[in-house]
mmCIF file of C-alpha atoms and ligand atoms in Angstrom:
data_model
loop_
_atom_site.group_PDB
_atom_site.id
_atom_site.type_symbol
_atom_site.label_atom_id
_atom_site.label_comp_id
_atom_site.label_asym_id
_atom_site.label_seq_id
_atom_site.Cartn_x
_atom_site.Cartn_y
_atom_site.Cartn_z
ATOM 1 C CA MET A 1 -59.747 -26.421 -71.651
ATOM 2 C CA ASN A 2 -59.234 -22.864 -70.463
ATOM 3 C CA SER A 3 -60.694 -23.485 -67.042
ATOM 4 C CA LYS A 4 -58.487 -26.593 -66.672
ATOM 5 C CA ALA A 5 -55.365 -24.636 -67.609
ATOM 6 C CA ASN A 6 -56.346 -21.850 -65.204
ATOM 7 C CA LYS A 7 -56.836 -24.349 -62.418
ATOM 8 C CA SER A 8 -53.417 -25.959 -62.884
ATOM 9 C CA GLN A 9 -51.800 -22.504 -63.192
ATOM 10 C CA SER A 10 -53.365 -21.275 -59.944
ATOM 11 C CA SER A 11 -52.367 -24.473 -58.098
ATOM 12 C CA MET A 12 -48.791 -24.038 -59.353
ATOM 13 C CA ALA A 13 -48.806 -20.439 -58.156
ATOM 14 C CA LEU A 14 -50.132 -21.596 -54.780
ATOM 15 C CA ALA A 15 -47.392 -24.206 -54.523
ATOM 16 C CA ALA A 16 -44.765 -21.586 -55.408
ATOM 17 C CA VAL A 17 -46.087 -19.209 -52.766
ATOM 18 C CA ALA A 18 -46.230 -22.049 -50.244
ATOM 19 C CA PHE A 19 -42.607 -22.981 -50.946
ATOM 20 C CA GLN A 20 -41.499 -19.356 -50.715
ATOM 21 C CA ASP A 21 -43.338 -18.945 -47.437
ATOM 22 C CA HIS A 22 -41.810 -22.148 -46.064
ATOM 23 C CA ILE A 23 -38.252 -21.147 -47.011
ATOM 24 C CA LEU A 24 -38.691 -17.630 -45.610
ATOM 25 C CA LYS A 25 -40.010 -18.975 -42.316
ATOM 26 C CA ASN A 26 -37.112 -21.390 -42.048
ATOM 27 C CA MET A 27 -34.571 -18.661 -42.690
ATOM 28 C CA THR A 28 -35.683 -16.414 -39.835
ATOM 29 C CA ILE A 29 -35.378 -17.332 -36.225
ATOM 30 C CA GLY A 30 -38.748 -18.150 -34.787
ATOM 31 C CA ASN A 31 -37.494 -17.200 -31.367
ATOM 32 C CA LYS A 32 -38.715 -13.636 -31.048
ATOM 33 C CA VAL A 33 -38.924 -13.643 -27.271
ATOM 34 C CA ASP A 34 -35.156 -13.749 -26.921
ATOM 35 C CA ARG A 35 -34.741 -10.693 -29.100
ATOM 36 C CA LYS A 36 -36.879 -8.737 -26.672
ATOM 37 C CA ARG A 37 -34.604 -9.808 -23.824
ATOM 38 C CA PHE A 38 -31.778 -7.775 -25.289
ATOM 39 C CA THR A 39 -33.668 -4.496 -25.796
ATOM 40 C CA VAL A 40 -33.275 -3.206 -22.280
ATOM 41 C CA PRO A 41 -35.681 -0.393 -21.419
ATOM 42 C CA ASN A 42 -34.200 2.760 -19.897
ATOM 43 C CA LYS A 43 -35.920 2.157 -16.571
ATOM 44 C CA THR A 44 -33.976 -1.001 -15.783
ATOM 45 C CA LYS A 45 -30.754 0.628 -16.971
ATOM 46 C CA LYS A 46 -31.211 3.387 -14.399
ATOM 47 C CA LYS A 47 -31.947 0.841 -11.713
ATOM 48 C CA LYS A 48 -28.668 -0.933 -12.360
ATOM 49 C CA ILE A 49 -26.628 2.200 -11.702
ATOM 50 C CA GLU A 50 -28.033 2.633 -8.177
ATOM 51 C CA ALA A 51 -25.505 1.882 -5.472
ATOM 52 C CA VAL A 52 -26.362 -1.128 -3.356
ATOM 53 C CA VAL A 53 -25.280 -0.950 0.277
ATOM 54 C CA ASP A 54 -24.567 -4.417 1.597
ATOM 55 C CA THR A 55 -25.012 -4.270 5.364
ATOM 56 C CA GLY A 56 -24.521 -8.011 5.652
ATOM 57 C CA LEU A 57 -27.778 -8.264 7.606
ATOM 58 C CA LYS A 58 -29.713 -9.662 4.675
ATOM 59 C CA LYS A 59 -28.947 -13.247 3.928
ATOM 60 C CA LYS A 60 -27.521 -13.563 0.448
ATOM 61 C CA GLN A 61 -29.413 -15.950 -1.762
ATOM 62 C CA GLN A 62 -27.555 -18.350 -3.972
ATOM 63 C CA ALA A 63 -27.635 -17.512 -7.667
ATOM 64 C CA ILE A 64 -29.482 -20.736 -8.428
ATOM 65 C CA PRO A 65 -31.140 -22.278 -5.372
ATOM 66 C CA LYS A 66 -30.952 -26.056 -5.324
ATOM 67 C CA GLU A 67 -34.682 -26.716 -5.545
ATOM 68 C CA LYS A 68 -34.791 -24.468 -8.593
ATOM 69 C CA GLU A 69 -32.238 -26.568 -10.451
ATOM 70 C CA LYS A 70 -34.904 -28.146 -12.591
ATOM 71 C CA GLU A 71 -34.050 -28.700 -16.213
ATOM 72 C CA TYR A 72 -36.431 -27.297 -18.789
ATOM 73 C CA VAL A 73 -36.660 -26.962 -22.553
ATOM 74 C CA ILE A 74 -36.593 -23.435 -23.981
ATOM 75 C CA ASP A 75 -39.334 -22.615 -26.531
ATOM 76 C CA ALA A 76 -40.791 -26.097 -26.409
ATOM 77 C CA LYS A 77 -43.865 -25.077 -28.396
ATOM 78 C CA PRO A 78 -43.814 -26.931 -31.730
ATOM 79 C CA GLN A 79 -43.757 -24.706 -34.776
ATOM 80 C CA ALA A 80 -47.071 -24.474 -36.605
ATOM 81 C CA PRO A 81 -46.969 -26.224 -39.994
ATOM 82 C CA THR A 82 -46.318 -23.924 -42.907
ATOM 83 C CA LEU A 83 -48.630 -23.747 -45.904
ATOM 84 C CA ALA A 84 -46.331 -26.009 -47.896
ATOM 85 C CA GLN A 85 -46.424 -28.569 -45.105
ATOM 86 C CA LYS A 86 -50.216 -28.273 -44.880
ATOM 87 C CA LEU A 87 -50.513 -28.890 -48.612
ATOM 88 C CA GLY A 88 -48.346 -31.973 -48.206
ATOM 89 C CA LEU A 89 -45.597 -30.566 -50.435
ATOM 90 C CA ILE A 90 -43.048 -30.863 -47.601
ATOM 91 C CA GLU A 91 -43.114 -33.445 -44.860
ATOM 92 C CA TYR A 92 -44.240 -32.041 -41.525
ATOM 93 C CA GLU A 93 -42.464 -33.654 -38.628
ATOM 94 C CA THR A 94 -42.766 -32.621 -35.021
ATOM 95 C CA ASN A 95 -39.601 -34.324 -33.861
ATOM 96 C CA TYR A 96 -39.554 -32.627 -30.468
ATOM 97 C CA LEU A 97 -37.384 -34.534 -28.073
ATOM 98 C CA THR A 98 -38.970 -36.426 -25.203
ATOM 99 C CA GLU A 99 -37.444 -36.615 -21.697
ATOM 100 C CA LYS A 100 -35.830 -39.909 -22.672
ATOM 101 C CA ASP A 101 -34.262 -38.370 -25.781
ATOM 102 C CA TRP A 102 -32.908 -35.499 -23.693
ATOM 103 C CA GLU A 103 -31.375 -37.982 -21.244
ATOM 104 C CA GLN A 104 -29.564 -39.637 -24.157
ATOM 105 C CA VAL A 105 -28.323 -36.294 -25.500
ATOM 106 C CA LYS A 106 -27.112 -35.279 -22.037
ATOM 107 C CA GLY A 107 -25.437 -38.664 -21.645
ATOM 108 C CA LYS A 108 -23.457 -38.013 -24.830
ATOM 109 C CA SER A 109 -22.373 -34.597 -23.567
ATOM 110 C CA ASN A 110 -21.426 -36.017 -20.163
ATOM 111 C CA GLU A 111 -19.386 -38.757 -21.812
ATOM 112 C CA ARG A 112 -17.272 -36.057 -23.440
ATOM 113 C CA GLU A 113 -17.209 -34.233 -20.047
ATOM 114 C CA ASP A 114 -18.227 -30.988 -21.747
ATOM 115 C CA HIS A 115 -19.157 -29.395 -18.403
ATOM 116 C CA LYS A 116 -15.486 -29.597 -17.367
ATOM 117 C CA GLN A 117 -14.181 -28.040 -20.596
ATOM 118 C CA GLY A 118 -16.141 -24.800 -20.281
ATOM 119 C CA CYS A 119 -18.190 -22.863 -22.805
ATOM 120 C CA PRO A 120 -16.720 -23.200 -26.343
ATOM 121 C CA ILE A 121 -17.809 -19.638 -27.215
ATOM 122 C CA CYS A 122 -16.327 -17.581 -24.363
ATOM 123 C CA LYS A 123 -13.881 -20.267 -23.139
ATOM 124 C CA GLU A 124 -14.905 -19.648 -19.524
ATOM 125 C CA ASN A 125 -15.885 -22.385 -17.096
ATOM 126 C CA PHE A 126 -19.500 -23.076 -16.234
ATOM 127 C CA ASP A 127 -20.462 -21.820 -12.788
ATOM 128 C CA CYS A 128 -23.521 -21.120 -10.640
ATOM 129 C CA GLU A 129 -23.934 -17.588 -11.994
ATOM 130 C CA ARG A 130 -24.685 -18.168 -15.669
ATOM 131 C CA GLU A 131 -27.166 -20.677 -17.067
ATOM 132 C CA GLN A 132 -25.939 -23.529 -19.216
ATOM 133 C CA VAL A 133 -27.868 -24.782 -22.263
ATOM 134 C CA LEU A 134 -27.686 -28.178 -23.909
ATOM 135 C CA LEU A 135 -28.543 -28.348 -27.615
ATOM 136 C CA SER A 136 -30.223 -31.330 -29.240
ATOM 137 C CA CYS A 137 -26.895 -31.932 -31.029
ATOM 138 C CA SER A 138 -25.435 -32.580 -27.535
ATOM 139 C CA HIS A 139 -23.229 -29.465 -27.430
ATOM 140 C CA VAL A 140 -23.309 -27.163 -24.389
ATOM 141 C CA PHE A 141 -22.870 -23.391 -24.076
ATOM 142 C CA HIS A 142 -23.655 -20.515 -21.763
ATOM 143 C CA ARG A 143 -27.206 -19.461 -22.470
ATOM 144 C CA GLN A 144 -26.110 -15.839 -22.851
ATOM 145 C CA CYS A 145 -23.274 -16.768 -25.194
ATOM 146 C CA LEU A 146 -25.530 -18.883 -27.431
ATOM 147 C CA THR A 147 -28.202 -16.179 -27.602
ATOM 148 C CA ALA A 148 -25.559 -13.629 -28.530
ATOM 149 C CA PHE A 149 -24.237 -16.002 -31.199
ATOM 150 C CA GLU A 150 -27.743 -16.530 -32.615
ATOM 151 C CA ARG A 151 -28.297 -12.781 -32.792
ATOM 152 C CA PHE A 152 -24.919 -12.284 -34.420
ATOM 153 C CA SER A 153 -25.345 -15.014 -37.071
ATOM 154 C CA GLY A 154 -29.053 -14.297 -37.625
ATOM 155 C CA LYS A 155 -30.004 -17.966 -37.563
ATOM 156 C CA GLN A 156 -30.058 -21.034 -35.376
ATOM 157 C CA CYS A 157 -26.893 -22.951 -36.118
ATOM 158 C CA CYS A 158 -24.753 -24.790 -33.566
ATOM 159 C CA PRO A 159 -21.319 -23.088 -33.374
ATOM 160 C CA MET A 160 -19.681 -26.496 -32.955
ATOM 161 C CA CYS A 161 -21.357 -28.839 -35.478
ATOM 162 C CA ARG A 162 -23.381 -26.431 -37.684
ATOM 163 C CA LYS A 163 -26.632 -28.296 -37.001
ATOM 164 C CA GLU A 164 -29.577 -26.048 -37.747
ATOM 165 C CA LYS A 165 -32.977 -25.900 -36.069
ATOM 166 C CA TYR A 166 -31.804 -27.380 -32.829
ATOM 167 C CA GLN A 167 -33.695 -27.508 -29.565
ATOM 168 C CA LYS A 168 -32.358 -26.045 -26.338
ATOM 169 C CA ARG A 169 -32.625 -27.229 -22.760
ATOM 170 C CA VAL A 170 -31.293 -25.546 -19.636
ATOM 171 C CA ILE A 171 -29.147 -27.956 -17.616
ATOM 172 C CA TYR A 172 -27.049 -27.620 -14.438
ATOM 173 C CA GLU A 173 -24.211 -30.097 -14.974
ATOM 174 C CA GLY A 174 -21.646 -27.275 -15.127
ATOM 175 C CA ALA A 175 -22.956 -25.594 -11.965
ATOM 176 C CA ARG A 176 -22.896 -28.908 -10.082
ATOM 177 C CA TYR A 177 -19.364 -29.648 -11.246
ATOM 178 C CA HIS A 178 -18.267 -26.114 -10.347
ATOM 179 C CA ARG A 179 -19.671 -26.476 -6.815
ATOM 180 C CA HIS A 180 -18.022 -29.868 -6.343
ATOM 181 C CA PHE A 181 -14.716 -28.626 -7.732
ATOM 182 C CA SER A 182 -14.732 -25.520 -5.492
ATOM 183 C CA ALA A 183 -15.593 -27.568 -2.402
ATOM 184 C CA THR A 184 -12.778 -30.019 -3.162
ATOM 185 C CA LYS A 185 -10.331 -27.171 -3.601
ATOM 186 C CA ILE A 186 -11.349 -25.527 -0.314
ATOM 187 C CA GLN A 187 -11.075 -28.830 1.539
ATOM 188 C CA ALA A 188 -7.687 -29.575 -0.003
ATOM 189 C CA THR A 189 -6.357 -26.142 0.958
ATOM 190 C CA TRP A 190 -7.626 -26.518 4.505
ATOM 191 C CA LYS A 191 -6.132 -30.015 4.834
ATOM 192 C CA MET A 192 -2.821 -28.800 3.444
ATOM 193 C CA TYR A 193 -2.778 -25.954 5.969
ATOM 194 C CA LYS A 194 -3.517 -28.360 8.841
ATOM 195 C CA VAL A 195 -0.864 -30.860 7.777
ATOM 196 C CA ARG A 196 1.736 -28.157 7.306
ATOM 197 C CA ARG A 197 1.034 -26.763 10.778
ATOM 198 C CA TRP A 198 1.205 -30.241 12.287
ATOM 199 C CA TYR A 199 4.496 -30.966 10.507
ATOM 200 C CA ARG A 200 6.051 -27.663 11.620
ATOM 201 C CA LYS A 201 5.131 -28.452 15.238
ATOM 202 C CA LEU A 202 6.569 -31.939 14.858
ATOM 203 C CA ARG A 203 9.821 -30.514 13.483
ATOM 204 C CA GLU A 204 10.028 -28.137 16.427
ATOM 205 C CA SER A 205 9.826 -30.892 19.023
ATOM 206 C CA ILE A 206 11.395 -34.008 17.451
ATOM 207 C CA PRO A 207 14.995 -33.901 16.140
ATOM 208 C CA PRO A 208 15.348 -35.311 12.599
ATOM 209 C CA LYS A 209 17.412 -38.439 11.869
ATOM 210 C CA ASP A 210 19.488 -36.994 9.049
ATOM 211 C CA THR A 211 22.817 -35.761 10.475
ATOM 212 C CA VAL A 212 22.860 -32.441 8.637
ATOM 213 C CA LEU A 213 19.260 -31.655 9.542
ATOM 214 C CA ARG A 214 19.890 -32.845 13.080
ATOM 215 C CA LYS A 215 22.853 -30.487 13.453
ATOM 216 C CA LYS A 216 20.808 -27.590 12.130
ATOM 217 C CA PHE A 217 17.950 -28.498 14.467
ATOM 218 C CA PHE A 218 20.166 -28.312 17.552
ATOM 219 C CA GLU A 219 21.908 -25.176 16.306
ATOM 220 C CA ASP A 220 18.539 -23.511 15.956
ATOM 221 C CA LYS A 221 17.518 -24.697 19.420
ATOM 222 C CA LEU A 222 20.718 -23.358 20.956
ATOM 223 C CA SER A 223 20.497 -20.006 19.213
ATOM 224 C CA GLU A 224 16.887 -19.710 20.316
ATOM 225 C CA LEU A 225 17.893 -20.442 23.919
ATOM 226 C CA THR A 226 20.706 -17.888 23.758
ATOM 227 C CA ARG A 227 18.358 -15.321 22.306
ATOM 228 C CA ASN A 228 15.893 -15.965 25.102
ATOM 229 C CA VAL A 229 18.604 -15.633 27.764
ATOM 230 C CA VAL A 230 19.870 -12.383 26.245
ATOM 231 C CA ASN A 231 16.345 -11.040 26.057
ATOM 232 C CA GLU A 232 15.707 -11.975 29.690
ATOM 233 C CA ILE A 233 18.831 -10.296 31.094
ATOM 234 C CA ASP A 234 18.678 -6.562 31.655
ATOM 235 C CA SER A 235 21.338 -4.758 29.602
ATOM 236 C CA ARG A 236 22.609 -2.842 32.681
ATOM 237 C CA ALA A 237 23.062 -6.096 34.584
ATOM 238 C CA THR A 238 24.983 -7.548 31.623
ATOM 239 C CA ASN A 239 27.337 -4.561 31.544
ATOM 240 C CA SER A 240 28.103 -4.746 35.257
ATOM 241 C CA LEU A 241 28.690 -8.503 34.926
ATOM 242 C CA LEU A 242 31.120 -7.955 32.038
ATOM 243 C CA ASN A 243 32.946 -5.200 33.968
ATOM 244 C CA GLU A 244 33.326 -7.535 36.925
ATOM 245 C CA ILE A 245 34.778 -10.222 34.665
ATOM 246 C CA ASP A 246 37.235 -7.657 33.223
ATOM 247 C CA GLU A 247 38.391 -6.637 36.694
ATOM 248 C CA ASN A 248 38.853 -10.240 37.761
ATOM 249 C CA LEU A 249 40.847 -10.936 34.623
ATOM 250 C CA SER A 250 43.227 -7.998 35.135
ATOM 251 C CA GLN A 251 43.714 -8.978 38.781
ATOM 252 C CA SER A 252 44.536 -12.577 37.965
ATOM 253 C CA ARG A 253 46.853 -11.423 35.166
ATOM 254 C CA SER A 254 48.885 -9.291 37.603
ATOM 255 C CA ILE A 255 49.017 -12.212 40.056
ATOM 256 C CA PHE A 256 50.313 -14.505 37.340
ATOM 257 C CA GLN A 257 52.937 -11.929 36.332
ATOM 258 C CA GLN A 258 54.200 -11.832 39.930
ATOM 259 C CA PHE A 259 54.232 -15.632 39.937
ATOM 260 C CA ASP A 260 56.238 -15.641 36.683
ATOM 261 C CA ARG A 261 58.813 -13.280 38.200
ATOM 262 C CA ALA A 262 59.143 -15.507 41.302
ATOM 263 C CA VAL A 263 59.521 -18.731 39.331
ATOM 264 C CA TYR A 264 61.346 -17.639 36.210
ATOM 265 C CA GLY A 265 63.204 -14.605 37.718
ATOM 266 C CA ALA A 266 62.219 -12.358 34.851
ATOM 267 C CA THR A 267 59.206 -10.849 33.221
ATOM 268 C CA ASP A 268 57.837 -12.069 29.905
ATOM 269 C CA GLU A 269 59.529 -9.188 28.110
ATOM 270 C CA GLU A 270 62.917 -9.958 29.671
ATOM 271 C CA TRP A 271 62.551 -13.613 28.752
ATOM 272 C CA ASN A 272 61.744 -12.588 25.189
ATOM 273 C CA ILE A 273 64.993 -10.594 24.996
ATOM 274 C CA ILE A 274 66.944 -13.602 26.354
ATOM 275 C CA GLN A 275 65.325 -15.894 23.814
ATOM 276 C CA VAL A 276 66.184 -13.519 20.944
ATOM 277 C CA LYS A 277 69.802 -13.538 22.159
ATOM 278 C CA ALA A 278 69.829 -17.360 22.186
ATOM 279 C CA LEU A 279 68.377 -17.508 18.689
ATOM 280 C CA GLU A 280 70.955 -15.004 17.408
ATOM 281 C CA ARG A 281 73.795 -17.402 18.364
ATOM 282 C CA LYS A 282 72.191 -20.038 16.119
ATOM 283 C CA GLU A 283 73.282 -22.943 18.281
ATOM 284 C CA THR A 284 71.806 -26.202 17.028
ATOM 285 C CA ASP A 285 73.341 -28.700 19.468
ATOM 286 C CA CYS A 286 72.880 -29.263 23.191
ATOM 287 C CA PRO A 287 76.238 -28.361 24.892
ATOM 288 C CA ILE A 288 75.890 -31.369 27.246
ATOM 289 C CA CYS A 289 75.094 -34.310 24.938
ATOM 290 C CA LEU A 290 76.134 -32.649 21.644
ATOM 291 C CA THR A 291 73.059 -33.895 19.754
ATOM 292 C CA LYS A 292 70.473 -31.838 17.910
ATOM 293 C CA LEU A 293 68.417 -29.535 20.139
ATOM 294 C CA CYS A 294 65.257 -29.768 18.134
ATOM 295 C CA ASP A 295 64.830 -33.497 18.759
ATOM 296 C CA LYS A 296 63.673 -33.256 22.380
ATOM 297 C CA LYS A 297 62.092 -30.895 24.901
ATOM 298 C CA THR A 298 64.478 -27.968 25.559
ATOM 299 C CA LEU A 299 65.088 -25.408 28.334
ATOM 300 C CA LEU A 300 66.249 -21.787 28.091
ATOM 301 C CA LEU A 301 68.378 -20.455 30.951
ATOM 302 C CA SER A 302 68.444 -16.808 32.057
ATOM 303 C CA CYS A 303 72.073 -16.714 30.836
ATOM 304 C CA SER A 304 70.630 -17.390 27.356
ATOM 305 C CA HIS A 305 72.083 -20.899 27.003
ATOM 306 C CA VAL A 306 69.849 -23.701 25.759
ATOM 307 C CA PHE A 307 69.943 -27.363 26.862
ATOM 308 C CA HIS A 308 67.902 -30.502 26.587
ATOM 309 C CA PHE A 309 65.431 -30.749 29.457
ATOM 310 C CA THR A 310 66.693 -34.225 30.420
ATOM 311 C CA CYS A 311 70.381 -33.273 30.041
ATOM 312 C CA LEU A 312 70.060 -30.229 32.323
ATOM 313 C CA GLY A 313 68.036 -32.309 34.814
ATOM 314 C CA ALA A 314 70.810 -34.936 34.906
ATOM 315 C CA PHE A 315 73.447 -32.226 35.248
ATOM 316 C CA GLU A 316 71.578 -30.571 38.150
ATOM 317 C CA SER A 317 71.196 -33.852 40.015
ATOM 318 C CA PHE A 318 74.867 -34.595 39.351
ATOM 319 C CA SER A 319 76.052 -31.152 40.595
ATOM 320 C CA ASP A 320 74.046 -31.627 43.806
ATOM 321 C CA GLY A 321 71.561 -28.734 43.531
ATOM 322 C CA GLN A 322 74.067 -25.991 42.690
ATOM 323 C CA LYS A 323 72.530 -24.041 39.866
ATOM 324 C CA ASN A 324 75.421 -22.879 37.678
ATOM 325 C CA CYS A 325 75.218 -22.948 33.882
ATOM 326 C CA PRO A 326 77.385 -25.776 32.474
ATOM 327 C CA VAL A 327 78.641 -23.356 29.788
ATOM 328 C CA CYS A 328 79.176 -19.991 31.513
ATOM 329 C CA ARG A 329 79.048 -20.937 35.202
ATOM 330 C CA SER A 330 76.563 -18.159 36.071
ATOM 331 C CA SER A 331 73.595 -18.919 38.313
ATOM 332 C CA TYR A 332 70.346 -19.121 36.391
ATOM 333 C CA LYS A 333 66.568 -19.353 36.258
ATOM 334 C CA LYS A 334 65.076 -21.646 33.600
ATOM 335 C CA ARG A 335 62.058 -21.732 31.357
ATOM 336 C CA PRO A 336 60.833 -23.953 28.523
ATOM 337 C CA PHE A 337 62.394 -22.868 25.239
ATOM 338 C CA TYR A 338 59.840 -22.125 22.545
ATOM 339 C CA ASN A 339 61.574 -22.189 19.234
HETATM 340 ZN ZN1 ZN B 1 -19.827 -18.718 -22.645
HETATM 341 ZN ZN1 ZN B 2 -23.666 -28.972 -32.074
HETATM 342 ZN ZN1 ZN B 3 71.581 -32.779 25.629
HETATM 343 ZN ZN1 ZN B 4 75.361 -20.039 30.543
#
């Protein structure tokens, strides 16, 4: 009896220990290699501080060369069965994903276009610099970000769906998308630049159809021409040309003044005085036809009397060329009357 009781007691104790061991193992992260990655020895720290002189002679290597873009599972080694699993107390399953399973998981992630959204932890886009990991729950992160999260939380638990004990695989969907996106952007910018240059040239040579734009186009052309002409002419030459024009003007003005005196018998100033005199009398009717002066073309005589042009003409032809004012009988010169 005693030996039987002892046996069952010891097997119960064994089971308890096995359970405890199993739970403890599950609680800690089996991934001890990653922890080492973060304890940076002093040597490498010193190396990082050294200044690097880039002479440009060495060809820069891409962060992830294309042939190296091979996907791989991190820590693929299956976990050894715990004592509890060995005793058959807990089911031992090595559900490590095959290539086909990984394809399915990646397909799910690609359907959601996770690689375009960026890393959910740091909110930055995936690029060629930092590695991207796909979890067996189909969520993607930066490898660095996920490792930091694991260290921070002390366990393996997906930050998005809380799935524990996931498997990780390095993928390059984000890097590929980033490269494609960058190339597209560069091409678009270059095309835009080309088109804009082409359009500007077109606008310079072909006048637009819209009237407002057309007017502006020709205005610009004209001002450009004028600017070119001004730039071409030497300033001294311009001054001498302007002086010459001034001289010519003053000469022709004096000639015209002499002409005025010959024709109208008085200078402009004298005529002005005569006109003021005529206006002061406030005569509104033509003394010949006795109708309003303002209706027709009028003439001012040097005696300051005002007549209709046609009336005075008729009077002159009637009086046979003798130029005496019909009002005051004095001889006169005549000029158009500007009221
Ligand atoms: Zn990140
Ligand atoms: Zn998840
Ligand atoms: Zn008249
Ligand atoms: Zn008169």
